Amino acid sequence: AAMAPAFAAVDFYAVLRLSHEATALEISTAYRKLARELHPDRNRDDPDGATVAFQKVQEAHEVLGAEERRKLYDTARAEWLEANLSLDERLERQRARRARDEAAAERAAEAERQAARAKQIAALEAARANERDKTAARLQAQMDARKAEKAAADEAAEQLRRKRQRRREKKAKAAGGDGDAAPGTLPADEQGSREPDQ
């Protein structure tokens, strides 16, 4: 439904002391504040003026407080302004609109640049982390290789020690076997060293 021209002629945002970009929460908050401030019971020195102001605030809230009514009002208000503004005022509004559009475009471009920088930084960090992981893995592999070499050397040394131990035991056993002569006899290397009994 089209909104009555009389409504479009009133700047309800100005009535609520808000910008045209106000959020629903800001509209509701402004209405409650102004309704308390302008209530006739709180303005007994000028009850008639307070009543008029209070009614305007209520009307503004009824129009802007509902999303669908607000959209209809914004459209009707823009059409009314285009039809009733002077050429200079229209040009000024066009300049202001262009400035807003350019600012929004710049914000969007800056957001894209920030996102690209963040992506680039994340990629660099990932590459550095990957390089650190590779370095750590390489160092760990070197340490593991050294440990394996040391373990192999220790094992070889232990096998050599055991082999020598077995040789010594074998020699000792062989030497011990030479000493198993009959009672009263001397080992072969000592038999010729004693003088015969006279």
JSON list of C-alpha atoms in Angstrom, two decimals, residues 4-16 60 73 76-78 80-81:
[
{"chain": "A", "resi": 4, "resn": "ALA", "atom": "CA", "xyz": [0.07, 8.99, 2.33]},
{"chain": "A", "resi": 5, "resn": "PRO", "atom": "CA", "xyz": [1.98, 12.04, 1.01]},
{"chain": "A", "resi": 6, "resn": "ALA", "atom": "CA", "xyz": [1.49, 13.80, 4.35]},
{"chain": "A", "resi": 7, "resn": "PHE", "atom": "CA", "xyz": [3.58, 11.14, 6.06]},
{"chain": "A", "resi": 8, "resn": "ALA", "atom": "CA", "xyz": [6.29, 11.37, 3.42]},
{"chain": "A", "resi": 9, "resn": "ALA", "atom": "CA", "xyz": [6.60, 15.12, 4.03]},
{"chain": "A", "resi": 10, "resn": "VAL", "atom": "CA", "xyz": [7.65, 14.54, 7.65]},
{"chain": "A", "resi": 11, "resn": "ASP", "atom": "CA", "xyz": [11.21, 13.53, 8.53]},
{"chain": "A", "resi": 12, "resn": "PHE", "atom": "CA", "xyz": [10.44, 10.97, 11.22]},
{"chain": "A", "resi": 13, "resn": "TYR", "atom": "CA", "xyz": [14.14, 10.24, 11.68]},
{"chain": "A", "resi": 14, "resn": "ALA", "atom": "CA", "xyz": [14.65, 13.86, 12.69]},
{"chain": "A", "resi": 15, "resn": "VAL", "atom": "CA", "xyz": [11.68, 13.60, 15.06]},
{"chain": "A", "resi": 16, "resn": "LEU", "atom": "CA", "xyz": [13.45, 10.75, 16.86]},
{"chain": "A", "resi": 60, "resn": "ALA", "atom": "CA", "xyz": [7.43, 8.40, 14.19]},
{"chain": "A", "resi": 73, "resn": "TYR", "atom": "CA", "xyz": [8.11, 5.33, 4.32]},
{"chain": "A", "resi": 76, "resn": "ALA", "atom": "CA", "xyz": [7.76, 7.54, -0.23]},
{"chain": "A", "resi": 77, "resn": "ARG", "atom": "CA", "xyz": [10.08, 10.00, 1.53]},
{"chain": "A", "resi": 78, "resn": "ALA", "atom": "CA", "xyz": [12.71, 9.72, -1.23]},
{"chain": "A", "resi": 80, "resn": "TRP", "atom": "CA", "xyz": [8.63, 13.24, -2.03]},
{"chain": "A", "resi": 81, "resn": "LEU", "atom": "CA", "xyz": [12.06, 14.82, -1.63]}
]
